[in-house]
């Protein structure tokens, strides 16, 4: 079956941790820090593949992850970067955040490749944190966390013209007659399950792409049947052709059919009603002589509303030339820019707070003293006035938000124990 939607889980690579090590060479008893940096995590990249026309591959595999960065090593060795993962999608695929439904990327037009999730940065090794007061830092920076996200992939076909109509009005026949498309044709309701694209060529000038949108039914805008799956393919089109059965061979009223379909379009997205519309009254060769002329009836109803009506026969080809040239004129008179959905959701905003490089350890001399060291802590103490109540509360908030208080509790600190930071001693109380 044609697949135009898929929900998948994606994860970028975690950055490799920085390394803690010290030079150990002959005749150098107290070598300096030489811990290497961690490697960068791999990115999750979406790329357009012109050879694809469905999202079938993502129906069978749901989880995709880039490679993690390798940790740094001794002697300033840099960890290897994680491998990127490239996910191929058809042109016209819209990537959305599954939770909010907001657009992350529209793989259309010039946007053929996009990094959706960036890999985490590699952490710095302890070589970067040597200072005049701390010449042998025992800490390194952890790698930046991976990003993970559940995304909804939706294929919205890219066509200039959308061909609309209830089942069995002759859309597939018309498409095969006027374009290079070869859809399967049979007399069954919902014969067409996937949208077919065809190129209508004109001698001496540029043609246009027409899409046979699968047969709609009442309630499609509420998701009845395959309504939402079908309606999304109309969003990019610039002109809509209503194809109706003028001969009412299945007892349908062509005037009512157009109003019903427009009602579904408006309920799905009111912007749809701003697109230019044309009515093609099909099967005029099956209208019995002497009966009321259904084409004239359609003209009286819709041409005062600015919608042109053409009587045609998709089987014999009668009236098709006039219809197609009018549609071509309409396309030439309106904006030629393709409909591309703007980005609404930015995964980088979700980045978890970067882990701060620090070390929490119990003193070897006194089990009630806990030592906390790290460059950010040293810097914070340098410009925070701990003598003021406001400054002290600010520093407490920093310790909590950075995760240091949580790590002290994991290390076994009890009320009344001492926390020592660069010459400052604090009593710990909850």
mmCIF file of C-alpha atoms in Angstrom, residues 85-426:
data_model
loop_
_atom_site.group_PDB
_atom_site.id
_atom_site.type_symbol
_atom_site.label_atom_id
_atom_site.label_comp_id
_atom_site.label_asym_id
_atom_site.label_seq_id
_atom_site.Cartn_x
_atom_site.Cartn_y
_atom_site.Cartn_z
ATOM 1 C CA UNK A 85 22.832 9.017 9.999
ATOM 2 C CA UNK A 86 21.209 10.120 6.725
ATOM 3 C CA UNK A 87 17.500 9.383 6.258
ATOM 4 C CA UNK A 88 16.281 9.479 2.641
ATOM 5 C CA UNK A 89 12.772 10.809 1.988
ATOM 6 C CA UNK A 90 10.710 11.694 -1.117
ATOM 7 C CA UNK A 91 10.553 15.312 -2.228
ATOM 8 C CA UNK A 92 7.586 16.986 -0.553
ATOM 9 C CA UNK A 93 8.017 15.275 2.819
ATOM 10 C CA UNK A 94 7.138 17.479 5.785
ATOM 11 C CA UNK A 95 8.832 16.599 9.081
ATOM 12 C CA UNK A 96 6.814 17.518 12.178
ATOM 13 C CA UNK A 97 7.258 17.204 15.915
ATOM 14 C CA UNK A 98 4.897 14.331 16.748
ATOM 15 C CA UNK A 99 3.809 15.821 20.089
ATOM 16 C CA UNK A 100 2.930 19.364 18.960
ATOM 17 C CA UNK A 101 2.348 18.844 15.225
ATOM 18 C CA UNK A 102 4.628 21.823 14.470
ATOM 19 C CA UNK A 103 6.762 21.807 11.316
ATOM 20 C CA UNK A 104 10.478 21.094 11.761
ATOM 21 C CA UNK A 105 11.414 20.923 8.076
ATOM 22 C CA UNK A 106 9.768 20.846 4.666
ATOM 23 C CA UNK A 107 11.886 18.848 2.230
ATOM 24 C CA UNK A 108 10.724 20.784 -0.824
ATOM 25 C CA UNK A 109 12.096 23.280 -3.298
ATOM 26 C CA UNK A 110 15.728 24.121 -2.599
ATOM 27 C CA UNK A 111 15.674 22.400 0.786
ATOM 28 C CA UNK A 112 17.044 19.006 -0.211
ATOM 29 C CA UNK A 113 19.179 18.334 2.872
ATOM 30 C CA UNK A 114 18.632 19.388 6.485
ATOM 31 C CA UNK A 115 20.241 18.542 9.809
ATOM 32 C CA UNK A 116 17.247 17.969 12.097
ATOM 33 C CA UNK A 117 19.092 16.864 15.253
ATOM 34 C CA UNK A 118 22.667 17.939 15.937
ATOM 35 C CA UNK A 119 25.056 15.606 17.699
ATOM 36 C CA UNK A 120 26.382 16.610 21.120
ATOM 37 C CA UNK A 121 29.701 18.424 21.360
ATOM 38 C CA UNK A 122 32.632 16.465 22.713
ATOM 39 C CA UNK A 123 33.733 17.342 26.235
ATOM 40 C CA UNK A 124 37.051 19.033 26.950
ATOM 41 C CA UNK A 125 39.793 16.968 28.562
ATOM 42 C CA UNK A 126 41.344 18.074 31.844
ATOM 43 C CA UNK A 127 44.258 19.690 29.961
ATOM 44 C CA UNK A 128 41.968 22.699 29.364
ATOM 45 C CA UNK A 129 41.301 23.370 33.059
ATOM 46 C CA UNK A 130 44.759 23.871 34.502
ATOM 47 C CA UNK A 131 45.026 27.282 36.208
ATOM 48 C CA UNK A 132 47.519 28.990 38.477
ATOM 49 C CA UNK A 133 45.519 27.839 41.495
ATOM 50 C CA UNK A 134 44.565 24.411 40.153
ATOM 51 C CA UNK A 135 47.499 22.903 38.281
ATOM 52 C CA UNK A 136 46.271 19.313 38.442
ATOM 53 C CA UNK A 137 42.520 19.361 37.701
ATOM 54 C CA UNK A 138 40.864 16.002 38.349
ATOM 55 C CA UNK A 139 37.829 16.748 36.256
ATOM 56 C CA UNK A 140 36.957 16.901 32.585
ATOM 57 C CA UNK A 141 33.896 18.036 30.717
ATOM 58 C CA UNK A 142 31.277 15.383 29.978
ATOM 59 C CA UNK A 143 30.139 15.145 26.361
ATOM 60 C CA UNK A 144 27.007 17.073 25.495
ATOM 61 C CA UNK A 145 23.859 14.990 25.739
ATOM 62 C CA UNK A 146 22.198 13.486 22.669
ATOM 63 C CA UNK A 147 18.946 14.927 21.339
ATOM 64 C CA UNK A 148 16.001 12.634 20.834
ATOM 65 C CA UNK A 149 12.636 13.270 19.260
ATOM 66 C CA UNK A 150 9.599 11.506 17.894
ATOM 67 C CA UNK A 151 8.730 12.941 14.495
ATOM 68 C CA UNK A 152 5.807 12.576 12.121
ATOM 69 C CA UNK A 153 6.693 12.315 8.442
ATOM 70 C CA UNK A 154 3.977 13.430 6.022
ATOM 71 C CA UNK A 155 4.274 13.301 2.261
ATOM 72 C CA UNK A 156 2.437 16.170 0.574
ATOM 73 C CA UNK A 157 2.782 15.767 -3.171
ATOM 74 C CA UNK A 158 4.150 18.677 -5.176
ATOM 75 C CA UNK A 159 1.874 19.478 -8.108
ATOM 76 C CA UNK A 160 0.624 22.636 -9.795
ATOM 77 C CA UNK A 161 -2.925 21.322 -10.229
ATOM 78 C CA UNK A 162 -5.041 19.096 -8.013
ATOM 79 C CA UNK A 163 -7.734 16.944 -9.630
ATOM 80 C CA UNK A 164 -10.700 16.529 -7.261
ATOM 81 C CA UNK A 165 -13.844 14.488 -7.417
ATOM 82 C CA UNK A 166 -15.866 11.708 -5.854
ATOM 83 C CA UNK A 167 -14.999 8.094 -6.779
ATOM 84 C CA UNK A 168 -15.719 6.930 -10.323
ATOM 85 C CA UNK A 169 -16.072 10.360 -11.936
ATOM 86 C CA UNK A 170 -13.168 9.614 -14.304
ATOM 87 C CA UNK A 171 -10.112 11.250 -12.702
ATOM 88 C CA UNK A 172 -7.722 8.426 -13.542
ATOM 89 C CA UNK A 173 -9.022 8.295 -17.124
ATOM 90 C CA UNK A 174 -8.559 12.053 -17.512
ATOM 91 C CA UNK A 175 -5.043 11.968 -16.055
ATOM 92 C CA UNK A 176 -3.964 9.153 -18.368
ATOM 93 C CA UNK A 177 -5.443 11.037 -21.337
ATOM 94 C CA UNK A 178 -3.798 14.433 -20.770
ATOM 95 C CA UNK A 179 -0.448 13.469 -19.229
ATOM 96 C CA UNK A 180 2.307 10.877 -19.157
ATOM 97 C CA UNK A 181 0.837 9.196 -16.056
ATOM 98 C CA UNK A 182 -0.480 5.657 -16.353
ATOM 99 C CA UNK A 183 -2.729 5.038 -13.336
ATOM 100 C CA UNK A 184 -4.662 1.800 -12.986
ATOM 101 C CA UNK A 185 -8.261 2.277 -14.067
ATOM 102 C CA UNK A 186 -11.188 0.158 -12.916
ATOM 103 C CA UNK A 187 -14.820 0.662 -11.971
ATOM 104 C CA UNK A 188 -14.500 0.335 -8.195
ATOM 105 C CA UNK A 189 -15.054 2.842 -5.439
ATOM 106 C CA UNK A 190 -11.708 4.018 -4.065
ATOM 107 C CA UNK A 191 -9.879 2.448 -7.010
ATOM 108 C CA UNK A 192 -7.173 5.080 -6.614
ATOM 109 C CA UNK A 193 -5.469 4.734 -3.243
ATOM 110 C CA UNK A 194 -2.279 6.652 -3.997
ATOM 111 C CA UNK A 195 -2.054 10.091 -5.615
ATOM 112 C CA UNK A 196 -0.796 9.853 -9.200
ATOM 113 C CA UNK A 197 1.298 12.618 -10.725
ATOM 114 C CA UNK A 198 1.434 13.401 -14.423
ATOM 115 C CA UNK A 199 3.102 16.086 -16.522
ATOM 116 C CA UNK A 200 0.884 17.920 -19.012
ATOM 117 C CA UNK A 201 3.080 19.042 -21.937
ATOM 118 C CA UNK A 202 2.411 22.017 -24.201
ATOM 119 C CA UNK A 203 4.115 22.565 -27.529
ATOM 120 C CA UNK A 204 6.516 25.496 -27.347
ATOM 121 C CA UNK A 205 5.958 26.330 -23.673
ATOM 122 C CA UNK A 206 6.396 24.898 -20.208
ATOM 123 C CA UNK A 207 3.770 22.408 -19.052
ATOM 124 C CA UNK A 208 2.512 21.724 -15.542
ATOM 125 C CA UNK A 209 2.230 18.884 -13.047
ATOM 126 C CA UNK A 210 -1.224 17.540 -12.266
ATOM 127 C CA UNK A 211 -2.084 15.270 -9.334
ATOM 128 C CA UNK A 212 -5.018 12.866 -9.247
ATOM 129 C CA UNK A 213 -6.147 13.214 -5.618
ATOM 130 C CA UNK A 214 -7.876 9.984 -4.508
ATOM 131 C CA UNK A 215 -11.672 10.027 -4.361
ATOM 132 C CA UNK A 216 -13.057 12.006 -1.446
ATOM 133 C CA UNK A 217 -16.129 11.222 0.616
ATOM 134 C CA UNK A 218 -18.259 13.266 2.962
ATOM 135 C CA UNK A 219 -16.592 13.583 6.368
ATOM 136 C CA UNK A 220 -13.083 13.485 4.882
ATOM 137 C CA UNK A 221 -12.091 16.636 6.806
ATOM 138 C CA UNK A 222 -12.903 14.777 10.047
ATOM 139 C CA UNK A 223 -10.711 11.879 8.976
ATOM 140 C CA UNK A 224 -13.534 9.636 7.729
ATOM 141 C CA UNK A 225 -12.167 6.996 5.392
ATOM 142 C CA UNK A 226 -8.728 8.137 4.294
ATOM 143 C CA UNK A 227 -9.793 11.784 4.346
ATOM 144 C CA UNK A 228 -6.822 13.443 6.026
ATOM 145 C CA UNK A 229 -4.348 11.365 4.032
ATOM 146 C CA UNK A 230 -5.983 12.527 0.791
ATOM 147 C CA UNK A 231 -6.616 16.157 1.697
ATOM 148 C CA UNK A 232 -3.013 16.891 2.677
ATOM 149 C CA UNK A 233 -1.946 16.335 -0.917
ATOM 150 C CA UNK A 234 -4.007 19.330 -2.081
ATOM 151 C CA UNK A 235 -2.221 21.814 0.190
ATOM 152 C CA UNK A 236 0.650 22.504 -2.224
ATOM 153 C CA UNK A 237 -1.419 22.795 -5.426
ATOM 154 C CA UNK A 238 -2.054 26.212 -6.998
ATOM 155 C CA UNK A 239 -5.210 25.414 -8.996
ATOM 156 C CA UNK A 240 -8.009 22.927 -8.283
ATOM 157 C CA UNK A 241 -10.033 21.132 -10.968
ATOM 158 C CA UNK A 242 -13.380 19.728 -9.849
ATOM 159 C CA UNK A 243 -14.217 16.724 -12.015
ATOM 160 C CA UNK A 244 -17.895 15.797 -11.893
ATOM 161 C CA UNK A 245 -20.051 13.208 -13.664
ATOM 162 C CA UNK A 246 -22.274 15.420 -15.827
ATOM 163 C CA UNK A 247 -24.298 12.404 -16.968
ATOM 164 C CA UNK A 248 -25.027 11.311 -13.369
ATOM 165 C CA UNK A 249 -24.325 7.697 -14.363
ATOM 166 C CA UNK A 250 -24.272 6.675 -10.693
ATOM 167 C CA UNK A 251 -27.147 8.893 -9.631
ATOM 168 C CA UNK A 252 -24.969 11.684 -8.217
ATOM 169 C CA UNK A 253 -25.911 15.352 -8.580
ATOM 170 C CA UNK A 254 -22.828 17.208 -9.964
ATOM 171 C CA UNK A 255 -23.838 20.546 -8.411
ATOM 172 C CA UNK A 256 -24.224 18.986 -4.957
ATOM 173 C CA UNK A 257 -20.927 17.121 -5.379
ATOM 174 C CA UNK A 258 -18.979 20.358 -5.866
ATOM 175 C CA UNK A 259 -20.566 21.974 -2.811
ATOM 176 C CA UNK A 260 -19.855 18.871 -0.717
ATOM 177 C CA UNK A 261 -16.192 18.742 -1.708
ATOM 178 C CA UNK A 262 -15.731 22.470 -1.106
ATOM 179 C CA UNK A 263 -17.294 22.028 2.312
ATOM 180 C CA UNK A 264 -14.692 19.360 3.142
ATOM 181 C CA UNK A 265 -11.873 21.565 1.829
ATOM 182 C CA UNK A 266 -12.995 24.525 3.947
ATOM 183 C CA UNK A 267 -13.394 22.376 7.059
ATOM 184 C CA UNK A 268 -9.898 20.942 6.612
ATOM 185 C CA UNK A 269 -8.218 24.301 5.931
ATOM 186 C CA UNK A 270 -10.082 27.544 5.048
ATOM 187 C CA UNK A 271 -7.040 28.657 3.009
ATOM 188 C CA UNK A 272 -7.971 25.968 0.462
ATOM 189 C CA UNK A 273 -10.937 28.040 -0.687
ATOM 190 C CA UNK A 274 -8.612 30.837 -1.840
ATOM 191 C CA UNK A 275 -7.151 28.644 -4.586
ATOM 192 C CA UNK A 276 -8.548 29.205 -8.106
ATOM 193 C CA UNK A 277 -11.058 26.518 -9.104
ATOM 194 C CA UNK A 278 -12.210 25.129 -12.453
ATOM 195 C CA UNK A 279 -15.056 22.685 -13.095
ATOM 196 C CA UNK A 280 -14.685 19.908 -15.668
ATOM 197 C CA UNK A 281 -18.088 18.343 -16.403
ATOM 198 C CA UNK A 282 -17.094 14.851 -17.584
ATOM 199 C CA UNK A 283 -18.995 12.182 -19.556
ATOM 200 C CA UNK A 284 -20.913 14.664 -21.714
ATOM 201 C CA UNK A 285 -21.017 12.001 -24.438
ATOM 202 C CA UNK A 286 -23.229 9.927 -22.116
ATOM 203 C CA UNK A 287 -25.865 12.653 -21.655
ATOM 204 C CA UNK A 288 -29.138 11.685 -23.360
ATOM 205 C CA UNK A 289 -30.431 14.137 -26.010
ATOM 206 C CA UNK A 290 -33.481 16.065 -24.840
ATOM 207 C CA UNK A 291 -32.489 15.960 -21.165
ATOM 208 C CA UNK A 292 -31.671 19.151 -19.304
ATOM 209 C CA UNK A 293 -28.140 20.237 -20.242
ATOM 210 C CA UNK A 294 -26.095 19.572 -17.086
ATOM 211 C CA UNK A 295 -23.184 21.702 -18.306
ATOM 212 C CA UNK A 296 -25.433 24.764 -18.653
ATOM 213 C CA UNK A 297 -26.894 24.062 -15.219
ATOM 214 C CA UNK A 298 -23.370 24.029 -13.752
ATOM 215 C CA UNK A 299 -22.468 27.247 -15.571
ATOM 216 C CA UNK A 300 -25.543 29.068 -14.242
ATOM 217 C CA UNK A 301 -24.684 27.929 -10.711
ATOM 218 C CA UNK A 302 -20.911 28.501 -10.572
ATOM 219 C CA UNK A 303 -19.767 30.943 -13.266
ATOM 220 C CA UNK A 304 -21.413 33.892 -11.397
ATOM 221 C CA UNK A 305 -19.076 32.850 -8.521
ATOM 222 C CA UNK A 306 -16.046 33.194 -10.838
ATOM 223 C CA UNK A 307 -15.585 29.460 -11.478
ATOM 224 C CA UNK A 308 -15.342 28.515 -15.178
ATOM 225 C CA UNK A 309 -17.126 25.341 -16.351
ATOM 226 C CA UNK A 310 -15.937 23.147 -19.242
ATOM 227 C CA UNK A 311 -17.857 20.234 -20.715
ATOM 228 C CA UNK A 312 -15.474 17.369 -21.523
ATOM 229 C CA UNK A 313 -15.203 13.684 -22.288
ATOM 230 C CA UNK A 314 -12.123 12.060 -20.769
ATOM 231 C CA UNK A 315 -12.699 8.989 -22.975
ATOM 232 C CA UNK A 316 -12.996 10.719 -26.368
ATOM 233 C CA UNK A 317 -10.893 13.777 -25.544
ATOM 234 C CA UNK A 318 -13.632 16.264 -26.384
ATOM 235 C CA UNK A 319 -13.169 19.654 -24.672
ATOM 236 C CA UNK A 320 -9.809 18.747 -23.077
ATOM 237 C CA UNK A 321 -7.746 21.212 -25.119
ATOM 238 C CA UNK A 322 -9.876 24.195 -24.045
ATOM 239 C CA UNK A 323 -9.789 23.057 -20.389
ATOM 240 C CA UNK A 324 -6.004 22.596 -20.270
ATOM 241 C CA UNK A 325 -5.194 25.893 -21.979
ATOM 242 C CA UNK A 326 -7.440 27.756 -19.534
ATOM 243 C CA UNK A 327 -5.719 26.039 -16.577
ATOM 244 C CA UNK A 328 -2.335 26.966 -18.072
ATOM 245 C CA UNK A 329 -3.428 30.639 -18.285
ATOM 246 C CA UNK A 330 -4.541 30.522 -14.647
ATOM 247 C CA UNK A 331 -1.187 29.100 -13.539
ATOM 248 C CA UNK A 332 0.701 31.761 -15.505
ATOM 249 C CA UNK A 333 -1.303 34.503 -13.791
ATOM 250 C CA UNK A 334 -0.615 33.459 -10.179
ATOM 251 C CA UNK A 335 2.439 33.128 -7.980
ATOM 252 C CA UNK A 336 4.750 30.456 -9.311
ATOM 253 C CA UNK A 337 6.537 29.942 -5.991
ATOM 254 C CA UNK A 338 5.838 26.451 -4.615
ATOM 255 C CA UNK A 339 4.059 26.175 -1.294
ATOM 256 C CA UNK A 340 6.745 25.487 1.315
ATOM 257 C CA UNK A 341 5.796 25.196 4.975
ATOM 258 C CA UNK A 342 7.757 27.432 7.348
ATOM 259 C CA UNK A 343 9.673 25.964 10.272
ATOM 260 C CA UNK A 344 7.719 26.253 13.539
ATOM 261 C CA UNK A 345 9.628 23.885 15.836
ATOM 262 C CA UNK A 346 13.368 24.168 16.545
ATOM 263 C CA UNK A 347 14.873 21.006 18.092
ATOM 264 C CA UNK A 348 17.964 22.890 19.257
ATOM 265 C CA UNK A 349 15.754 24.746 21.757
ATOM 266 C CA UNK A 350 15.242 21.435 23.566
ATOM 267 C CA UNK A 351 18.950 20.977 24.282
ATOM 268 C CA UNK A 352 19.418 19.763 27.803
ATOM 269 C CA UNK A 353 21.572 22.040 29.929
ATOM 270 C CA UNK A 354 25.196 21.345 29.178
ATOM 271 C CA UNK A 355 26.843 19.345 31.932
ATOM 272 C CA UNK A 356 29.409 21.413 33.810
ATOM 273 C CA UNK A 357 32.845 19.888 34.380
ATOM 274 C CA UNK A 358 33.341 19.450 38.111
ATOM 275 C CA UNK A 359 34.315 16.817 40.625
ATOM 276 C CA UNK A 360 32.613 15.920 43.902
ATOM 277 C CA UNK A 361 34.627 13.716 46.293
ATOM 278 C CA UNK A 362 34.907 12.930 49.967
ATOM 279 C CA UNK A 363 38.105 14.156 51.616
ATOM 280 C CA UNK A 364 40.646 11.430 52.343
ATOM 281 C CA UNK A 365 41.542 13.131 55.627
ATOM 282 C CA UNK A 366 38.024 13.711 56.998
ATOM 283 C CA UNK A 367 34.885 11.788 55.941
ATOM 284 C CA UNK A 368 32.693 14.775 56.926
ATOM 285 C CA UNK A 369 34.374 17.073 54.410
ATOM 286 C CA UNK A 370 33.362 17.002 50.732
ATOM 287 C CA UNK A 371 35.500 18.707 48.114
ATOM 288 C CA UNK A 372 33.903 20.283 45.026
ATOM 289 C CA UNK A 373 36.142 21.605 42.238
ATOM 290 C CA UNK A 374 35.586 22.804 38.700
ATOM 291 C CA UNK A 375 36.367 25.800 36.463
ATOM 292 C CA UNK A 376 32.808 27.112 36.422
ATOM 293 C CA UNK A 377 32.641 26.918 40.221
ATOM 294 C CA UNK A 378 35.946 28.727 40.569
ATOM 295 C CA UNK A 379 34.754 31.437 38.209
ATOM 296 C CA UNK A 380 31.403 31.742 40.008
ATOM 297 C CA UNK A 381 33.100 32.168 43.381
ATOM 298 C CA UNK A 382 35.342 34.836 41.885
ATOM 299 C CA UNK A 383 32.511 37.219 41.011
ATOM 300 C CA UNK A 384 29.830 36.334 43.590
ATOM 301 C CA UNK A 385 29.628 38.315 46.810
ATOM 302 C CA UNK A 386 28.902 35.593 49.351
ATOM 303 C CA UNK A 387 28.737 38.104 52.204
ATOM 304 C CA UNK A 388 25.429 39.427 50.912
ATOM 305 C CA UNK A 389 22.235 37.426 51.368
ATOM 306 C CA UNK A 390 21.280 37.956 47.728
ATOM 307 C CA UNK A 391 24.690 36.786 46.487
ATOM 308 C CA UNK A 392 24.619 33.695 48.702
ATOM 309 C CA UNK A 393 21.112 32.746 47.504
ATOM 310 C CA UNK A 394 22.289 33.195 43.906
ATOM 311 C CA UNK A 395 25.197 30.808 44.544
ATOM 312 C CA UNK A 396 22.890 28.250 46.185
ATOM 313 C CA UNK A 397 20.628 28.361 43.143
ATOM 314 C CA UNK A 398 23.651 27.779 40.883
ATOM 315 C CA UNK A 399 24.658 24.707 42.936
ATOM 316 C CA UNK A 400 21.155 23.282 42.648
ATOM 317 C CA UNK A 401 20.614 23.962 38.939
ATOM 318 C CA UNK A 402 24.041 22.643 37.966
ATOM 319 C CA UNK A 403 23.335 19.326 39.726
ATOM 320 C CA UNK A 404 26.096 19.715 42.328
ATOM 321 C CA UNK A 405 23.777 19.414 45.347
ATOM 322 C CA UNK A 406 22.275 16.262 43.872
ATOM 323 C CA UNK A 407 25.760 14.789 43.371
ATOM 324 C CA UNK A 408 26.736 15.659 46.954
ATOM 325 C CA UNK A 409 23.717 13.736 48.212
ATOM 326 C CA UNK A 410 24.668 10.772 46.032
ATOM 327 C CA UNK A 411 28.167 10.924 47.515
ATOM 328 C CA UNK A 412 26.632 10.506 50.998
ATOM 329 C CA UNK A 413 26.741 14.002 52.470
ATOM 330 C CA UNK A 414 24.779 14.480 55.704
ATOM 331 C CA UNK A 415 23.455 17.562 57.467
ATOM 332 C CA UNK A 416 26.248 19.336 59.300
ATOM 333 C CA UNK A 417 28.976 18.058 56.946
ATOM 334 C CA UNK A 418 31.316 20.577 55.284
ATOM 335 C CA UNK A 419 31.500 21.448 51.594
ATOM 336 C CA UNK A 420 34.920 22.858 50.625
ATOM 337 C CA UNK A 421 35.356 24.918 47.439
ATOM 338 C CA UNK A 422 38.596 26.727 46.680
ATOM 339 C CA UNK A 423 39.278 27.931 50.235
ATOM 340 C CA UNK A 424 35.590 28.440 51.130
ATOM 341 C CA UNK A 425 33.933 26.121 53.635
ATOM 342 C CA UNK A 426 30.134 25.781 53.802
#
